[in-house]
mmCIF file of C-alpha atoms in Angstrom:
data_model
loop_
_atom_site.group_PDB
_atom_site.id
_atom_site.type_symbol
_atom_site.label_atom_id
_atom_site.label_comp_id
_atom_site.label_asym_id
_atom_site.label_seq_id
_atom_site.Cartn_x
_atom_site.Cartn_y
_atom_site.Cartn_z
ATOM 1 C CA UNK A 147 -90.539 -2.291 19.067
ATOM 2 C CA UNK A 148 -87.892 0.389 19.243
ATOM 3 C CA UNK A 149 -87.835 3.180 16.671
ATOM 4 C CA UNK A 150 -84.710 5.190 15.933
ATOM 5 C CA UNK A 151 -84.640 8.595 14.247
ATOM 6 C CA UNK A 152 -81.572 9.348 12.151
ATOM 7 C CA UNK A 153 -80.593 12.516 10.355
ATOM 8 C CA UNK A 154 -79.024 12.849 6.940
ATOM 9 C CA UNK A 155 -75.893 14.107 8.685
ATOM 10 C CA UNK A 156 -75.743 10.902 10.698
ATOM 11 C CA UNK A 157 -76.046 8.870 7.529
ATOM 12 C CA UNK A 158 -73.274 10.845 5.877
ATOM 13 C CA UNK A 159 -70.760 9.899 8.543
ATOM 14 C CA UNK A 160 -71.778 6.249 8.661
ATOM 15 C CA UNK A 161 -69.503 3.535 7.375
ATOM 16 C CA UNK A 162 -70.036 1.809 4.020
ATOM 17 C CA UNK A 163 -73.204 -0.196 3.462
ATOM 18 C CA UNK A 164 -72.966 -3.912 4.252
ATOM 19 C CA UNK A 165 -74.249 -5.920 1.320
ATOM 20 C CA UNK A 166 -75.796 -9.319 1.968
ATOM 21 C CA UNK A 167 -74.805 -12.267 -0.176
ATOM 22 C CA UNK A 168 -77.972 -14.353 0.004
ATOM 23 C CA UNK A 169 -77.143 -17.913 0.905
ATOM 24 C CA UNK A 170 -73.546 -17.133 1.733
ATOM 25 C CA UNK A 171 -73.963 -15.396 5.044
ATOM 26 C CA UNK A 172 -71.129 -13.022 4.164
ATOM 27 C CA UNK A 173 -70.890 -9.266 4.037
ATOM 28 C CA UNK A 174 -68.999 -6.931 1.768
ATOM 29 C CA UNK A 175 -68.197 -3.255 2.152
ATOM 30 C CA UNK A 176 -68.548 -0.666 -0.589
ATOM 31 C CA UNK A 177 -67.872 3.033 -0.376
ATOM 32 C CA UNK A 178 -70.553 3.960 -2.912
ATOM 33 C CA UNK A 179 -73.536 4.092 -0.556
ATOM 34 C CA UNK A 180 -73.766 5.297 3.027
ATOM 35 C CA UNK A 181 -74.727 2.730 5.627
ATOM 36 C CA UNK A 182 -78.188 2.964 7.127
ATOM 37 C CA UNK A 183 -78.567 -0.324 8.961
ATOM 38 C CA UNK A 184 -75.682 0.541 11.283
ATOM 39 C CA UNK A 185 -77.738 3.332 12.843
ATOM 40 C CA UNK A 186 -80.119 0.951 14.614
ATOM 41 C CA UNK A 187 -80.522 -2.488 16.088
ATOM 42 C CA UNK A 188 -81.770 -5.243 13.805
ATOM 43 C CA UNK A 189 -85.517 -5.521 13.823
ATOM 44 C CA UNK A 190 -86.215 -1.864 14.566
ATOM 45 C CA UNK A 191 -87.589 0.886 12.378
ATOM 46 C CA UNK A 192 -85.371 3.754 11.335
ATOM 47 C CA UNK A 193 -87.383 6.953 10.822
ATOM 48 C CA UNK A 194 -85.536 9.431 8.605
ATOM 49 C CA UNK A 195 -85.612 13.144 9.386
ATOM 50 C CA UNK A 196 -85.201 13.815 5.660
ATOM 51 C CA UNK A 197 -87.047 11.147 3.668
ATOM 52 C CA UNK A 198 -85.931 9.797 0.307
ATOM 53 C CA UNK A 199 -87.668 10.896 -2.883
ATOM 54 C CA UNK A 200 -89.488 8.066 -4.624
ATOM 55 C CA UNK A 201 -87.357 7.039 -7.651
ATOM 56 C CA UNK A 202 -88.535 7.738 -11.183
ATOM 57 C CA UNK A 203 -88.522 4.057 -12.023
ATOM 58 C CA UNK A 204 -90.247 2.304 -14.925
ATOM 59 C CA UNK A 205 -89.679 -1.458 -15.142
ATOM 60 C CA UNK A 206 -91.549 -4.557 -16.342
ATOM 61 C CA UNK A 207 -94.094 -6.242 -14.089
ATOM 62 C CA UNK A 208 -94.907 -9.955 -13.910
ATOM 63 C CA UNK A 209 -97.463 -9.645 -16.723
ATOM 64 C CA UNK A 210 -94.802 -8.258 -19.064
ATOM 65 C CA UNK A 211 -96.205 -4.722 -19.030
ATOM 66 C CA UNK A 212 -94.415 -1.448 -18.159
ATOM 67 C CA UNK A 213 -94.917 -0.444 -14.550
ATOM 68 C CA UNK A 214 -94.263 3.116 -13.326
ATOM 69 C CA UNK A 215 -93.371 3.210 -9.643
ATOM 70 C CA UNK A 216 -94.324 6.818 -9.038
ATOM 71 C CA UNK A 217 -97.599 6.658 -10.928
ATOM 72 C CA UNK A 218 -98.825 3.307 -9.677
ATOM 73 C CA UNK A 219 -97.995 3.810 -6.010
ATOM 74 C CA UNK A 220 -99.026 7.467 -5.772
ATOM 75 C CA UNK A 221 -100.940 8.133 -2.577
ATOM 76 C CA UNK A 222 -100.605 4.533 -1.420
ATOM 77 C CA UNK A 223 -98.617 3.171 1.534
ATOM 78 C CA UNK A 224 -95.853 1.169 -0.120
ATOM 79 C CA UNK A 225 -93.139 -1.233 1.036
ATOM 80 C CA UNK A 226 -90.259 -1.722 -1.397
ATOM 81 C CA UNK A 227 -87.532 -4.374 -1.330
ATOM 82 C CA UNK A 228 -84.634 -5.228 -3.643
ATOM 83 C CA UNK A 229 -83.717 -8.917 -3.827
ATOM 84 C CA UNK A 230 -83.826 -11.996 -6.066
ATOM 85 C CA UNK A 231 -85.859 -15.175 -6.274
ATOM 86 C CA UNK A 232 -82.919 -17.625 -6.190
ATOM 87 C CA UNK A 233 -81.900 -16.327 -2.769
ATOM 88 C CA UNK A 234 -82.338 -19.233 -0.328
ATOM 89 C CA UNK A 235 -82.707 -17.254 2.880
ATOM 90 C CA UNK A 236 -82.955 -13.478 3.414
ATOM 91 C CA UNK A 237 -85.220 -12.574 0.478
ATOM 92 C CA UNK A 238 -87.925 -15.245 0.930
ATOM 93 C CA UNK A 239 -87.917 -14.726 4.697
ATOM 94 C CA UNK A 240 -88.340 -10.971 4.332
ATOM 95 C CA UNK A 241 -91.219 -11.297 1.889
ATOM 96 C CA UNK A 242 -92.833 -14.039 3.952
ATOM 97 C CA UNK A 243 -92.688 -11.904 7.099
ATOM 98 C CA UNK A 244 -94.378 -9.033 5.282
ATOM 99 C CA UNK A 245 -96.995 -11.362 3.781
ATOM 100 C CA UNK A 246 -97.904 -12.843 7.163
ATOM 101 C CA UNK A 247 -98.096 -9.406 8.795
ATOM 102 C CA UNK A 248 -100.228 -8.077 5.951
ATOM 103 C CA UNK A 249 -102.747 -10.908 6.359
ATOM 104 C CA UNK A 250 -103.226 -9.838 9.978
ATOM 105 C CA UNK A 251 -104.578 -6.471 8.819
ATOM 106 C CA UNK A 252 -108.281 -5.764 8.274
ATOM 107 C CA UNK A 253 -109.295 -6.365 4.651
ATOM 108 C CA UNK A 254 -109.619 -2.641 3.933
ATOM 109 C CA UNK A 255 -106.070 -1.962 5.104
ATOM 110 C CA UNK A 256 -104.718 -4.955 3.187
ATOM 111 C CA UNK A 257 -106.149 -3.485 0.002
ATOM 112 C CA UNK A 258 -104.428 -0.154 0.620
ATOM 113 C CA UNK A 259 -100.936 -1.562 1.185
ATOM 114 C CA UNK A 260 -98.693 -1.918 -1.875
ATOM 115 C CA UNK A 261 -95.700 -4.274 -1.637
ATOM 116 C CA UNK A 262 -93.122 -4.001 -4.432
ATOM 117 C CA UNK A 263 -90.289 -6.509 -4.965
ATOM 118 C CA UNK A 264 -87.591 -5.351 -7.405
ATOM 119 C CA UNK A 265 -85.205 -8.053 -8.607
ATOM 120 C CA UNK A 266 -81.459 -7.579 -8.368
ATOM 121 C CA UNK A 267 -80.996 -10.514 -10.757
ATOM 122 C CA UNK A 268 -83.050 -9.516 -13.812
ATOM 123 C CA UNK A 269 -81.322 -11.943 -16.182
ATOM 124 C CA UNK A 270 -82.754 -14.937 -14.325
ATOM 125 C CA UNK A 271 -85.824 -13.277 -12.813
ATOM 126 C CA UNK A 272 -88.053 -13.073 -15.864
ATOM 127 C CA UNK A 273 -91.632 -11.788 -15.504
ATOM 128 C CA UNK A 274 -92.923 -15.389 -15.478
ATOM 129 C CA UNK A 275 -90.466 -16.764 -12.906
ATOM 130 C CA UNK A 276 -90.768 -13.686 -10.708
ATOM 131 C CA UNK A 277 -94.556 -13.884 -10.848
ATOM 132 C CA UNK A 278 -94.610 -17.553 -9.860
ATOM 133 C CA UNK A 279 -92.266 -16.909 -6.924
ATOM 134 C CA UNK A 280 -94.274 -13.958 -5.619
ATOM 135 C CA UNK A 281 -97.625 -15.744 -5.943
ATOM 136 C CA UNK A 282 -96.327 -18.265 -3.429
ATOM 137 C CA UNK A 283 -95.720 -15.366 -1.022
ATOM 138 C CA UNK A 284 -98.772 -13.187 -1.686
ATOM 139 C CA UNK A 285 -100.579 -12.857 -5.043
ATOM 140 C CA UNK A 286 -101.061 -9.125 -4.468
ATOM 141 C CA UNK A 287 -97.328 -8.388 -4.333
ATOM 142 C CA UNK A 288 -95.915 -6.543 -7.344
ATOM 143 C CA UNK A 289 -92.746 -7.917 -8.932
ATOM 144 C CA UNK A 290 -90.541 -5.807 -11.183
ATOM 145 C CA UNK A 291 -87.659 -6.714 -13.490
ATOM 146 C CA UNK A 292 -85.716 -4.949 -16.220
ATOM 147 C CA UNK A 293 -82.388 -3.276 -16.919
ATOM 148 C CA UNK A 294 -79.893 -3.891 -14.105
ATOM 149 C CA UNK A 295 -78.261 -0.445 -14.319
ATOM 150 C CA UNK A 296 -81.678 1.189 -13.949
ATOM 151 C CA UNK A 297 -82.491 -0.991 -10.927
ATOM 152 C CA UNK A 298 -79.104 -0.308 -9.345
ATOM 153 C CA UNK A 299 -79.481 3.463 -9.761
ATOM 154 C CA UNK A 300 -82.944 3.405 -8.165
ATOM 155 C CA UNK A 301 -81.691 1.372 -5.205
ATOM 156 C CA UNK A 302 -78.723 3.657 -4.633
ATOM 157 C CA UNK A 303 -80.971 6.720 -4.709
ATOM 158 C CA UNK A 304 -82.593 5.171 -1.626
ATOM 159 C CA UNK A 305 -79.284 4.455 0.106
ATOM 160 C CA UNK A 306 -79.429 0.744 -0.783
ATOM 161 C CA UNK A 307 -76.404 -0.789 -2.505
ATOM 162 C CA UNK A 308 -76.649 -3.661 -4.976
ATOM 163 C CA UNK A 309 -74.099 -5.291 -7.257
ATOM 164 C CA UNK A 310 -74.459 -7.266 -10.464
ATOM 165 C CA UNK A 311 -74.863 -11.031 -9.871
ATOM 166 C CA UNK A 312 -71.603 -12.986 -10.031
ATOM 167 C CA UNK A 313 -70.914 -16.668 -10.623
ATOM 168 C CA UNK A 314 -68.889 -18.346 -7.879
ATOM 169 C CA UNK A 315 -66.260 -21.062 -8.402
ATOM 170 C CA UNK A 316 -68.819 -23.768 -7.627
ATOM 171 C CA UNK A 317 -71.167 -22.453 -10.309
ATOM 172 C CA UNK A 318 -73.670 -20.785 -8.017
ATOM 173 C CA UNK A 319 -74.751 -17.243 -8.815
ATOM 174 C CA UNK A 320 -74.758 -14.764 -5.924
ATOM 175 C CA UNK A 321 -76.451 -11.357 -5.907
ATOM 176 C CA UNK A 322 -75.045 -8.878 -3.404
ATOM 177 C CA UNK A 323 -77.696 -6.445 -2.194
ATOM 178 C CA UNK A 324 -78.723 -4.335 0.753
ATOM 179 C CA UNK A 325 -81.462 -6.061 2.727
ATOM 180 C CA UNK A 326 -83.498 -3.025 3.779
ATOM 181 C CA UNK A 327 -87.216 -2.617 3.241
ATOM 182 C CA UNK A 328 -88.201 1.007 2.685
ATOM 183 C CA UNK A 329 -91.684 2.311 3.502
ATOM 184 C CA UNK A 330 -93.201 5.160 1.479
ATOM 185 C CA UNK A 331 -95.808 7.395 3.068
ATOM 186 C CA UNK A 332 -99.242 7.728 1.412
ATOM 187 C CA UNK A 333 -99.256 11.370 2.513
ATOM 188 C CA UNK A 334 -95.993 12.515 0.923
ATOM 189 C CA UNK A 335 -94.993 9.589 -1.362
ATOM 190 C CA UNK A 336 -91.538 9.767 0.254
ATOM 191 C CA UNK A 337 -89.511 6.922 1.728
ATOM 192 C CA UNK A 338 -89.435 7.772 5.404
ATOM 193 C CA UNK A 339 -88.925 4.469 7.277
ATOM 194 C CA UNK A 340 -86.320 1.735 6.811
ATOM 195 C CA UNK A 341 -86.365 -1.834 8.140
ATOM 196 C CA UNK A 342 -83.361 -4.157 8.403
ATOM 197 C CA UNK A 343 -83.225 -7.868 7.626
ATOM 198 C CA UNK A 344 -83.765 -8.730 11.294
ATOM 199 C CA UNK A 345 -87.285 -7.286 11.283
ATOM 200 C CA UNK A 346 -89.774 -9.912 12.455
ATOM 201 C CA UNK A 347 -93.405 -10.664 11.647
ATOM 202 C CA UNK A 348 -94.371 -9.129 14.991
ATOM 203 C CA UNK A 349 -92.451 -5.954 14.142
ATOM 204 C CA UNK A 350 -94.266 -5.538 10.846
ATOM 205 C CA UNK A 351 -97.600 -6.477 12.409
ATOM 206 C CA UNK A 352 -97.227 -3.688 14.958
ATOM 207 C CA UNK A 353 -96.030 -1.091 12.462
ATOM 208 C CA UNK A 354 -98.113 -1.639 9.331
ATOM 209 C CA UNK A 355 -101.297 0.039 10.641
ATOM 210 C CA UNK A 356 -99.242 3.207 11.201
ATOM 211 C CA UNK A 357 -97.379 2.907 7.889
ATOM 212 C CA UNK A 358 -100.724 2.659 6.101
ATOM 213 C CA UNK A 359 -101.784 5.953 7.677
ATOM 214 C CA UNK A 360 -98.441 7.620 6.920
ATOM 215 C CA UNK A 361 -97.587 7.841 10.617
ATOM 216 C CA UNK A 362 -94.261 7.164 12.325
ATOM 217 C CA UNK A 363 -94.033 3.636 13.763
#
């Protein structure tokens, strides 16, 4: 697996972030967030020279209780992804790939790894529906829902663009969102590695032991 290091300066001159319309296979450009995926080939890890701060984010988990991202992932290796449960392709595949790779880890390392899925479609992704969807992937995954503006601000602070869900002419609802998974180090609690939607089970399987230790993949 190839790892690419990118600097903040490189990100600043990148083109606009390509948002994925799950199920549509289309892309849309927005000038609000710098592109990160364009700095590497799909399926490779991007190691940032200047990591992202972990957002101050408090949302609702699948039990209906408040969940504080900073407090409840402090000192733990954490993978974070923004998506929605009605997505027919990218979101379930991403979470499935992580789930399969996680199961390949020794039990002790599995227990250390925190995987957080934040919905980009909070109106439809209630705590109950989000919980049921995630249990089919991995019961240990944490699902978060809440105010869309709060979710959008947290994603953008990590260089990930999302837009409010929109109803298409045929009645389907599409959520446009960046498809990156961001890894937070247990040593610094900073987001220091990004994965694109082309990342495979094998890629995650190779990298997770290092992510758990806070090392570069």
